[in-house]
mmCIF file of C-alpha atoms in Angstrom:
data_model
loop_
_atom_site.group_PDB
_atom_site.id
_atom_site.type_symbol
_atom_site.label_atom_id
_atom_site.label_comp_id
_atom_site.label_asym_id
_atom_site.label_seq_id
_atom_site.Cartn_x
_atom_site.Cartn_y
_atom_site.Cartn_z
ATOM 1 C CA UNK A 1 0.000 0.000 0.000
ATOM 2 C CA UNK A 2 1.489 3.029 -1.112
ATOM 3 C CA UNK A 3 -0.057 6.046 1.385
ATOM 4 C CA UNK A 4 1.495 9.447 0.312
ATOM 5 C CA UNK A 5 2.427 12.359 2.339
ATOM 6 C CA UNK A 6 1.681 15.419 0.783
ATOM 7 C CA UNK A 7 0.765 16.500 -2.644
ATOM 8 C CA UNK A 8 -1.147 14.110 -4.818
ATOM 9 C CA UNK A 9 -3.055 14.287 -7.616
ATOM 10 C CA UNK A 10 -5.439 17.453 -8.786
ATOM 11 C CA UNK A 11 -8.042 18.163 -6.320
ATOM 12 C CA UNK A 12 -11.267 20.476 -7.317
ATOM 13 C CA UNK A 13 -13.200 22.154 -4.757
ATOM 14 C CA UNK A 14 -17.052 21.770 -4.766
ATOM 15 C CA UNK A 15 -18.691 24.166 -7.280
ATOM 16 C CA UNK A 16 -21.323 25.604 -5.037
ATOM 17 C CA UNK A 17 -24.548 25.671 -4.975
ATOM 18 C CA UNK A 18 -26.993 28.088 -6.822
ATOM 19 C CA UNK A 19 -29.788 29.580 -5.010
ATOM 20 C CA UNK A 20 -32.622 30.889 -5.987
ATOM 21 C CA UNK A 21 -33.505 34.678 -6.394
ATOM 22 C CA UNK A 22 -36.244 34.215 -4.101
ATOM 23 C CA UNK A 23 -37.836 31.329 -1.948
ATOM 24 C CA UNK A 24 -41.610 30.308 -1.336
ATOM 25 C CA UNK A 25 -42.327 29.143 2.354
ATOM 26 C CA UNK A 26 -42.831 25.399 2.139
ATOM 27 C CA UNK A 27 -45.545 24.081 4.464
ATOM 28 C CA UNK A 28 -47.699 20.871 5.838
ATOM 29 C CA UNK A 29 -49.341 20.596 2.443
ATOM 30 C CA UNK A 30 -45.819 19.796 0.716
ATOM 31 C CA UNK A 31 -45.878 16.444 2.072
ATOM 32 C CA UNK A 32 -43.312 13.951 0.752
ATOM 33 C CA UNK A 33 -44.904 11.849 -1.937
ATOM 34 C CA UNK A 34 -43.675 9.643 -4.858
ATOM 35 C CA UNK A 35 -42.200 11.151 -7.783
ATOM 36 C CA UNK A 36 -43.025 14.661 -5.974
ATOM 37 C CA UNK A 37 -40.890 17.440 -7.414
ATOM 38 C CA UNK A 38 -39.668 20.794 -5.157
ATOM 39 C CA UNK A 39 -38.337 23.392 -6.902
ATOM 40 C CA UNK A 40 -37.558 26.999 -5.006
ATOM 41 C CA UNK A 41 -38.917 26.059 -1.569
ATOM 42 C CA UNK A 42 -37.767 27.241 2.095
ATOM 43 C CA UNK A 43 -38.276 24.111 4.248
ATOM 44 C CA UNK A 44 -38.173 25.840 7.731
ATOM 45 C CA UNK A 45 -38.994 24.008 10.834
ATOM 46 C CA UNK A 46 -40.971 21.368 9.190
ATOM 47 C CA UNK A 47 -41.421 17.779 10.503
ATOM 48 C CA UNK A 48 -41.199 15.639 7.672
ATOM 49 C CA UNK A 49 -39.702 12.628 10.137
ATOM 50 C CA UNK A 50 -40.806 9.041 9.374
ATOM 51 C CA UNK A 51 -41.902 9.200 5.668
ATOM 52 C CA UNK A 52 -41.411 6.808 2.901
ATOM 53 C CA UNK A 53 -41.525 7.942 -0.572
ATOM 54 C CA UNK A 54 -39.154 7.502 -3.838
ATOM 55 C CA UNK A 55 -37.894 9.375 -6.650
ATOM 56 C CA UNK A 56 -38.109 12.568 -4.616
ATOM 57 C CA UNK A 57 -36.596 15.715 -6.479
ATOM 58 C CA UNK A 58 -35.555 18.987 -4.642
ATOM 59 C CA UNK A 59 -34.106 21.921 -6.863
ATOM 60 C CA UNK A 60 -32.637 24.673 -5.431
ATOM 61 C CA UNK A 61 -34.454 23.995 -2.039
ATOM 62 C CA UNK A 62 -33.721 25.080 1.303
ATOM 63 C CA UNK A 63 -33.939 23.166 4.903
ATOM 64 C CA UNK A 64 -33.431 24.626 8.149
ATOM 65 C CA UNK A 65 -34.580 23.188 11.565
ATOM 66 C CA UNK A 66 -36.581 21.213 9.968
ATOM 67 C CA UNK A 67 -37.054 16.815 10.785
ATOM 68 C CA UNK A 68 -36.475 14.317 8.236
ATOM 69 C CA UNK A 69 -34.977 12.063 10.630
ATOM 70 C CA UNK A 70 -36.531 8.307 9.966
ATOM 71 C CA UNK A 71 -37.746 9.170 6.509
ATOM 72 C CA UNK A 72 -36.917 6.707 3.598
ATOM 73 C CA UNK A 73 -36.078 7.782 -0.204
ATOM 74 C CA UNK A 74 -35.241 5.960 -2.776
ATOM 75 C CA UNK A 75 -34.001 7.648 -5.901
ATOM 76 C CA UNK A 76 -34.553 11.148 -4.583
ATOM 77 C CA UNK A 77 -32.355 13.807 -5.754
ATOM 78 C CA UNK A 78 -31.172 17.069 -4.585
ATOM 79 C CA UNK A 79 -29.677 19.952 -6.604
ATOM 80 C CA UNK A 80 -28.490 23.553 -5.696
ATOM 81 C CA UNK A 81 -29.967 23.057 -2.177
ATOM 82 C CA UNK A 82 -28.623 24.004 1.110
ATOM 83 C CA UNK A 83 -28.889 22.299 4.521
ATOM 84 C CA UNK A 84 -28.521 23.791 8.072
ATOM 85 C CA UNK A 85 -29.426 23.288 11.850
ATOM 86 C CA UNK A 86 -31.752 19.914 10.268
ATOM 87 C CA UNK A 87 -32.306 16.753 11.738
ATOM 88 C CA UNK A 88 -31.419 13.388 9.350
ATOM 89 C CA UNK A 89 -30.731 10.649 11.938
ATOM 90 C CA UNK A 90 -31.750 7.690 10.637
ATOM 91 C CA UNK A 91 -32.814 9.158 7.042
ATOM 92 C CA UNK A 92 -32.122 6.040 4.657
ATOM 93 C CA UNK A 93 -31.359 7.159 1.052
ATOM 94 C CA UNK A 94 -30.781 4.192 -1.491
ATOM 95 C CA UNK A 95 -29.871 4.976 -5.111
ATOM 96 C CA UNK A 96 -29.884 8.987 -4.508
ATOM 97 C CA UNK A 97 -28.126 11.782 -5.891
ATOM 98 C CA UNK A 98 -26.811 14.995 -4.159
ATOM 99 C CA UNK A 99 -25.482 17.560 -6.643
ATOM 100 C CA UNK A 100 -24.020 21.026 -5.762
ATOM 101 C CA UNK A 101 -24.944 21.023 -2.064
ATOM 102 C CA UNK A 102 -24.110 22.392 1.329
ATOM 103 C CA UNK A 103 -24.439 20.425 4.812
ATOM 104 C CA UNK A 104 -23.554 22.627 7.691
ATOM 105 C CA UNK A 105 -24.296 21.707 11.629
ATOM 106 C CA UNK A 106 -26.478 19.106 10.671
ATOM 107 C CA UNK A 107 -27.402 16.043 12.886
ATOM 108 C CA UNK A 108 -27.041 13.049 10.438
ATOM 109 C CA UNK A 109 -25.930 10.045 13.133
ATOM 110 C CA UNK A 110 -26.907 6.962 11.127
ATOM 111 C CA UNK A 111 -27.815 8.121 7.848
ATOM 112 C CA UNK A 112 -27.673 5.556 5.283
ATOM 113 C CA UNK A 113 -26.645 6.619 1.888
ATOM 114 C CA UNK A 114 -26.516 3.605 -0.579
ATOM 115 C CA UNK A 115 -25.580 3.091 -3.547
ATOM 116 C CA UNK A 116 -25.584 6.836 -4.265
ATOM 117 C CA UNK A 117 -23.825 9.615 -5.888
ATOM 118 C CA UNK A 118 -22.642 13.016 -4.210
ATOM 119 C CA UNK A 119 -20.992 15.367 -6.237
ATOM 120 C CA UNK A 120 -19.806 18.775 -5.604
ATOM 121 C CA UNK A 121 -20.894 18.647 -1.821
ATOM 122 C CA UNK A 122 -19.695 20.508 1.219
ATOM 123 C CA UNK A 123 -20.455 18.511 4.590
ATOM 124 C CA UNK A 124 -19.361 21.033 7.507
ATOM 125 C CA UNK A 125 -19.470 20.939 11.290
ATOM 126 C CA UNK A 126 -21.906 17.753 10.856
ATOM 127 C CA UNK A 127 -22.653 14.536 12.890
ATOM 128 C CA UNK A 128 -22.040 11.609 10.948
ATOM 129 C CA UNK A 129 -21.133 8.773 13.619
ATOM 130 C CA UNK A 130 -22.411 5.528 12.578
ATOM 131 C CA UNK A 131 -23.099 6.883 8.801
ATOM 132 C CA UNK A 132 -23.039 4.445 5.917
ATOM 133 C CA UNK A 133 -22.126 5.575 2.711
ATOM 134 C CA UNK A 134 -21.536 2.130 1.091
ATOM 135 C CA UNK A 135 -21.282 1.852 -3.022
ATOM 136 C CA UNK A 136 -21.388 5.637 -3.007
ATOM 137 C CA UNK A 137 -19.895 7.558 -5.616
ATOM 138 C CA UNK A 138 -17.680 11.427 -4.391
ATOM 139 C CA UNK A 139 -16.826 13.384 -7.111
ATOM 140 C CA UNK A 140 -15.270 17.247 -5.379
ATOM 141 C CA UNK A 141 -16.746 16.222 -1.997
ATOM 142 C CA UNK A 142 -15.406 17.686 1.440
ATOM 143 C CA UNK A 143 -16.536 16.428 4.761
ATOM 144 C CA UNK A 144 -14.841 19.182 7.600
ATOM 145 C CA UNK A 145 -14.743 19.324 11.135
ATOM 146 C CA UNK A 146 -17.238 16.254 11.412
ATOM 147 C CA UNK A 147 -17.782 13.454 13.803
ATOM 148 C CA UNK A 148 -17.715 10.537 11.503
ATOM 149 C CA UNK A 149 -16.661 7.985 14.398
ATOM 150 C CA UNK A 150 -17.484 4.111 13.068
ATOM 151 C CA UNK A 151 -19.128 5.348 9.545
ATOM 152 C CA UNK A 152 -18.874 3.157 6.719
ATOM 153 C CA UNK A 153 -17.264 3.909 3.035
ATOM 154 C CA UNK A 154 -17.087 -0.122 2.264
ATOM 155 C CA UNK A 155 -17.234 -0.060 -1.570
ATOM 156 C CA UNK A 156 -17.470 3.524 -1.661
ATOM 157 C CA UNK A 157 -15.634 5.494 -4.298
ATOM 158 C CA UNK A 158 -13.813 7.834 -2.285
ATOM 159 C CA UNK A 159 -11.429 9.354 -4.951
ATOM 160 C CA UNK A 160 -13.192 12.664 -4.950
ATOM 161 C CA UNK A 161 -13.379 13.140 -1.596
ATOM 162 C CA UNK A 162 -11.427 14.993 1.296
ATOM 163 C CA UNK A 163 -11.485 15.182 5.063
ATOM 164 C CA UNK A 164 -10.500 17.990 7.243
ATOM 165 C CA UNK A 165 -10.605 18.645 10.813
ATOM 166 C CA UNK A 166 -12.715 15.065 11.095
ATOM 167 C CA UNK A 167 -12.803 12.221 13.823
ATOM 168 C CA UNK A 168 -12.897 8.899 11.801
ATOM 169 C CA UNK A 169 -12.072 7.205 14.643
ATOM 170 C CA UNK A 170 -13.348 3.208 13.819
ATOM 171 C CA UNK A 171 -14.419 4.179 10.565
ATOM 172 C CA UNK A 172 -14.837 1.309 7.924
ATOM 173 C CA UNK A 173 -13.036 1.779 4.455
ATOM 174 C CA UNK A 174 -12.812 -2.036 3.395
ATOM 175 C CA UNK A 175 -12.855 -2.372 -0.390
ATOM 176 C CA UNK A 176 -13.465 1.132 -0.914
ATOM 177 C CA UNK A 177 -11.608 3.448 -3.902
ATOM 178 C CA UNK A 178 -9.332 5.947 -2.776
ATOM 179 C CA UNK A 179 -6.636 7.046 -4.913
ATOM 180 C CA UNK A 180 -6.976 10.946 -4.032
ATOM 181 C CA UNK A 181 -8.812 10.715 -1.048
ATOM 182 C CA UNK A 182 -7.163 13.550 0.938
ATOM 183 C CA UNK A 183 -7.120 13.783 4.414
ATOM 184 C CA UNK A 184 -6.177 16.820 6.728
ATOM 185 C CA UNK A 185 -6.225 16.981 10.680
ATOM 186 C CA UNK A 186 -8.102 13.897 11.172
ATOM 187 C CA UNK A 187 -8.236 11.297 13.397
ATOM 188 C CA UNK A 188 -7.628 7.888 11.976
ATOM 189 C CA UNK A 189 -7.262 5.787 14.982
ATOM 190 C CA UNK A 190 -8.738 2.115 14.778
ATOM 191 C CA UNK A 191 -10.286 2.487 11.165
ATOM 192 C CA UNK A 192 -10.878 -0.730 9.328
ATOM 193 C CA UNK A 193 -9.553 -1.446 5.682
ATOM 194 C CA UNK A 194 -6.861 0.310 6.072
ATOM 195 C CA UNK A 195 -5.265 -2.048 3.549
ATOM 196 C CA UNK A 196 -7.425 -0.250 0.797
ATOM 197 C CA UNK A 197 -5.859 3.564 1.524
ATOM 198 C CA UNK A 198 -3.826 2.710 -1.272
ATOM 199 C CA UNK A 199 -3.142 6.197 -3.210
ATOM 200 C CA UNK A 200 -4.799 8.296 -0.670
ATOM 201 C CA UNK A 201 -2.809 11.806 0.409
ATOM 202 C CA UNK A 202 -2.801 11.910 4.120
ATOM 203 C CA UNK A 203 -0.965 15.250 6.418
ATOM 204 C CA UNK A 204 1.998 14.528 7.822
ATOM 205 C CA UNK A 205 0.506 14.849 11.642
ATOM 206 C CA UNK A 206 -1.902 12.020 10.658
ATOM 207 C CA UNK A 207 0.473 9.576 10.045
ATOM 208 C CA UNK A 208 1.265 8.210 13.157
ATOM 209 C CA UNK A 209 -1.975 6.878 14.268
ATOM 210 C CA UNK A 210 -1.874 5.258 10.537
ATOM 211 C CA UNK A 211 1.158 3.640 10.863
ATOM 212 C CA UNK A 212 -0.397 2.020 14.501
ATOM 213 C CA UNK A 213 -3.586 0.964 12.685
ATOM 214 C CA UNK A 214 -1.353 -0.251 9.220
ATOM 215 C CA UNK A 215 1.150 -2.449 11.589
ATOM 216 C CA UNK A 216 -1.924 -3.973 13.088
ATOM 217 C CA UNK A 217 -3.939 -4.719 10.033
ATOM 218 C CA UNK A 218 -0.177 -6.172 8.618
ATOM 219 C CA UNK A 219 0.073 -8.095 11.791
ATOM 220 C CA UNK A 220 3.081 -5.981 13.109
ATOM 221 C CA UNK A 221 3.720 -5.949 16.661
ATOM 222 C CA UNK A 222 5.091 -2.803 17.738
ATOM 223 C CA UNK A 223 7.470 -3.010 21.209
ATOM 224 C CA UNK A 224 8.881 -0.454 23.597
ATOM 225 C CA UNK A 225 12.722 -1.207 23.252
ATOM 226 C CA UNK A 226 13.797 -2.759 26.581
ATOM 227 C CA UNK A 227 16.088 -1.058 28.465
ATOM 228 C CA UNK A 228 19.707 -2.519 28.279
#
């Protein structure tokens, strides 16, 4: 496995997202419902928690302290939309698609996002622990200063993605693409797969707890020397 320290390849920052000129004031009677399309709405303080419906779409759509923790959608998709101070525990996303978007102080412990694409996304100051974002595809994707403690990339795509400022402590890259992947500050103590970091761009600070997990994983047992 060939981890680098320092510069790797090209890395794009998200293109953000586009807003509209002006928002309408979503409200009970914009219920969730299949193949239901939002375009230009303010989702503010809503409780949409516990709903089940698929191929959602959101355009340039806003959310703020509203609930969607619980709800289910399949083949939703969300473009130009902002999130912030929202609830998404538990929200279960299969098949989805999150284009041009920005997460900020969001609770999201045990979202499940699978099988999905995010692209162009901006994940800040969020709580991710217990997350799964298996088979998931990150094209210009940064998570920063989140709590992503025992979430799950297995088979994710990672290449696009960065991580700054983040606890991944226990975090779960088995089989997961990462040639890019780009992390910054972090801590990577006791993640799993570390075997498939190979290509990834990690700070110089970071290494140490890597090496600790990589000796482990190689089945290298690291001793004090003894005193002579």
């Amino acid at each position: 496995m060939a981890v680098r320290a320092g510069r790797g390849g090209r890395w794009r920052a998200p293109a953000k997202p586009r807003p509209p000129s002006s928002l309408e004031l979503a409200t009970e009677d914009h219920d969730l419902e299949n193949e239901a399309t939002f375009r230009r709405l303010g989702f503010f303080d809503l409780d949409l928690s516990g709903r089940s419906a698929d191929g959602v779409e959101f355009e340039q759509c806003r959310f703020k302290g509203s609930d969607l923790s619980g709800t289910q959608l399949d083949g939703a998709a969300f473009t130009d939309c902002l999130f912030e101070s929202t609830n998404l525990a538990n929200l279960r996303a299969e098949k989805s698609s999150m284009i041009r978007a920005r997460l900020s102080t969001l609770r999201m412990t045990g979202v499940h996002w699978i099988n999905g694409a995010l692209r162009d996304v901006t994940v800040s100051e969020c709580r991710l622990d217990l997350s799964s974002f298996r088979f998931t595809d990150f094209s210009s994707v940064v998570f920063e200063g989140c709590n992503l403690t025992r979430a799950d990339f297995q088979n994710a795509d990672l290449s696009g993605a960065r991580f700054t400022n983040c606890d991944l402590t226990g975090a779960q890259f088995s089989q997961a693409t990462m040639e890019g992947t780009r992390f910054a500050n972090c801590v990577l103590v006791g993640i799993g797969g570390v075997t498939s970091m190979g290509g990834a761009v990690v700070a110089h600070q970071d290494l140490v707890a890597l090496s600790y997990t990589l000796a482990g994983a190689l089945g290298i047992r690291i001793e004090d020397a003894e005193a002579e």
